[in-house]
């Protein structure tokens, strides 16, 4: 073997060594090096059957030539021993692709022992090693593993584990150079591993493989090689990676022999490592050519796809560039002619045009901010993020209705009419609204007030807000704060944040377009509190009349006057509103509706609206009063009317289905319409009465001729009565709350308040065990701490009263009692059941039932004093619903009861007491049942 060395950085050989084969290989194989700074080498055998005459051509850049190599490269010198003599070699793992004979490959050796062994072999004039491709880890998909992960996993392999992962067939590689941990290999011939000699570093015994004999003149092999060459020529022409070398390859490809053509095609293809390894292991030249042909055919298809994609991308880019260029030219021409200004100038002019109508009403400090922002926007680049922030900020500032107020209507009679049209009852609420309007009329203006409508769901709190806005000619805006946890929803975000937005109040003003709307803040008792701050505290500035004249939104950062805004809040449970917030509100309670009011609402509002929504005519359906009463008593007992509306809608939906089915049954089938168009229709004479209002009649009674088909059609009215009501709404949900015809001993009816309104509440006491000294009390019914304490107090007071009334009765001292409040699945708590518990215990102790149709409520002290309670209206309505005739209230609630509407108090015998002795006389005197 001879070695030719040159210091030239070009790819040309010396004249005396530049044969055609060497020239073409010098240009072709140089393409396979991964680093342009590496030495550029091409290695090929001069004879395919005798590789001992192989020569190595080296094209070394001047930057990579060491001093020792420079001194040794000036002459032709004999090479090292024959490669066939190396039967034991170091095993070098190749992570990505196998090394083909005649090609260079740089690899990185991370194992220090293996690197030292390679350097030692090179010094001992035995610069050969075995390069073997590493198998993929079992159970892994090669396509899903990146090259860096594969290389990292191979570097971790050592010893027997590495040996087991090596492919059996590899390449004898000459160690060309070692620079740091980078080793440049030159492929010589194929090897096959026979056994492992050493583990650290891995050293193996190998057999040198030679190609199987083949006939050079075989036409099949020739044609296959020509097809490979032709395909390679097409690849080199179409692929941008190999286009520079197409001309030299076309001139000298005929100098290649058949095995080298196969190796060359496989080496430059983009096939995966397993396909390349298959080519390397194939010793039959014809089979190797077929495998290579398949690989290069795939390569030409990939090249065509890449060329097509590149062409499409270039066309798209050219079209975009052309469009952009024309747009820029158009803008420049329009600007030059004065037809159109640039984007920034046009945007600023648009903002000034929008501001002009409200310039006089706009506060001076806001005008100053707007002018500053407009000047700043003129200096910004339109493509910058700051430009978009400034534009959005100006858009919000100019969109607000600065000083733009709607004309308010202070007509009290009109307001009364509107409120009566929209709502039935609710006298207290309507009176408070009329008072507010009257004050505004006397003052000539109405300052913003905060009214809180508190009451159970479905009583019309939200719709009252709409009615107020309509009565006062104010724009209406509603937003719910139920579950709100972020202060930014109310106060806005800082405008430097991405996606910043103003708060709900600024959005409201922009939406309604006036500075004095009516804002309904719904579900204010359900405010949350999260990591974004406390919204209840943020609402203080919004609702406080002393602060909202200069409300400051974080996004706008300019004061906004909200003093003219009328705020109306709604809540189900008023005492759940935070105290500082509740202090700024005027609470108007809506207790709910009694049965008479619900029937009226159903007739005048709900039934009419539902009938129109379902498309049913009034003469097609009739819902009796008995059906409505049964619907309210047995299905919809809650304080509101929302559930009642749902049941009425359910009834009318079923009626609509029934009418449609009836109409479909009456219509004739398509096949039955056998009458021809020329036949005369049958005429029927019908006598029309005066009340029928005939269309073309002046006489009181007249005979009208109508077609027989129309005369036979009769509209059947659907009747909904209490008897067939379950067919429309199902079985009754509620039963009579007055469950006892004769009140048993130890049972007393109390009155409770809930978020859904008032309800009767029975308290039962029974004797579990009687023995001397067993006087204890057990309480059940899912009671809270307050009611459990009330039960203990009631037990003590009952014992003292029994001792006073019946000194010889030792019932409480010797009895184990069990006090229970039914509906144990419902939590109960509150200070209003003490007197009812005492009465229940005394009734059991004296074996004397309480008076029939009696209900009571009130808390008691240890001395027997009766304390006031809340929810008088709700409890009174609950008593009426339960069929109670006599009610006992604390004396402190006399005024609350007197303020109730007459229809609520009608037919009730109410007693107001200060001490329990009065309750004792009312409960146990007179006829018992």
mmCIF file of N, CA and C in Angstrom, residues 683-689 694 696-697 699-706:
data_model
loop_
_atom_site.group_PDB
_atom_site.id
_atom_site.type_symbol
_atom_site.label_atom_id
_atom_site.label_comp_id
_atom_site.label_asym_id
_atom_site.label_seq_id
_atom_site.Cartn_x
_atom_site.Cartn_y
_atom_site.Cartn_z
ATOM 1 N N UNK A 683 -120.664 21.235 0.177
ATOM 2 C CA UNK A 683 -120.951 22.431 0.960
ATOM 3 C C UNK A 683 -121.941 22.072 2.060
ATOM 4 N N UNK A 684 -121.689 22.594 3.259
ATOM 5 C CA UNK A 684 -122.553 22.352 4.412
ATOM 6 C C UNK A 684 -123.065 23.688 4.903
ATOM 7 N N UNK A 685 -124.374 23.752 5.199
ATOM 8 C CA UNK A 685 -124.966 24.970 5.732
ATOM 9 C C UNK A 685 -124.900 24.934 7.250
ATOM 10 N N UNK A 686 -124.328 26.018 7.808
ATOM 11 C CA UNK A 686 -124.169 26.126 9.255
ATOM 12 C C UNK A 686 -124.858 27.386 9.710
ATOM 13 N N UNK A 687 -125.652 27.277 10.760
ATOM 14 C CA UNK A 687 -126.344 28.434 11.308
ATOM 15 C C UNK A 687 -125.449 29.079 12.353
ATOM 16 N N UNK A 688 -125.127 30.346 12.136
ATOM 17 C CA UNK A 688 -124.190 31.058 12.997
ATOM 18 C C UNK A 688 -124.965 31.940 13.949
ATOM 19 N N UNK A 689 -124.666 31.874 15.222
ATOM 20 C CA UNK A 689 -125.336 32.707 16.221
ATOM 21 C C UNK A 689 -124.702 34.078 16.252
ATOM 22 N N UNK A 694 -120.263 36.516 12.755
ATOM 23 C CA UNK A 694 -119.981 36.095 11.371
ATOM 24 C C UNK A 694 -119.266 37.178 10.594
ATOM 25 N N UNK A 696 -119.355 37.991 7.282
ATOM 26 C CA UNK A 696 -120.115 38.729 6.260
ATOM 27 C C UNK A 696 -121.606 38.724 6.599
ATOM 28 N N UNK A 697 -121.995 39.068 7.784
ATOM 29 C CA UNK A 697 -123.398 38.993 8.185
ATOM 30 C C UNK A 697 -123.834 40.286 8.832
ATOM 31 N N UNK A 699 -127.420 40.351 9.605
ATOM 32 C CA UNK A 699 -128.591 39.880 10.329
ATOM 33 C C UNK A 699 -128.152 39.176 11.609
ATOM 34 N N UNK A 700 -129.085 39.089 12.605
ATOM 35 C CA UNK A 700 -128.736 38.396 13.840
ATOM 36 C C UNK A 700 -128.376 36.945 13.600
ATOM 37 N N UNK A 701 -129.065 36.275 12.734
ATOM 38 C CA UNK A 701 -128.759 34.884 12.441
ATOM 39 C C UNK A 701 -128.733 34.711 10.936
ATOM 40 N N UNK A 702 -127.788 34.012 10.435
ATOM 41 C CA UNK A 702 -127.643 33.857 8.987
ATOM 42 C C UNK A 702 -127.032 32.501 8.694
ATOM 43 N N UNK A 703 -127.396 31.951 7.571
ATOM 44 C CA UNK A 703 -126.833 30.677 7.154
ATOM 45 C C UNK A 703 -125.578 30.936 6.332
ATOM 46 N N UNK A 704 -124.479 30.354 6.740
ATOM 47 C CA UNK A 704 -123.198 30.542 6.059
ATOM 48 C C UNK A 704 -122.791 29.206 5.460
ATOM 49 N N UNK A 705 -122.388 29.226 4.209
ATOM 50 C CA UNK A 705 -121.958 28.013 3.527
ATOM 51 C C UNK A 705 -120.432 27.888 3.623
ATOM 52 N N UNK A 706 -119.993 26.781 4.205
ATOM 53 C CA UNK A 706 -118.557 26.510 4.318
ATOM 54 C C UNK A 706 -118.292 25.098 3.835
#
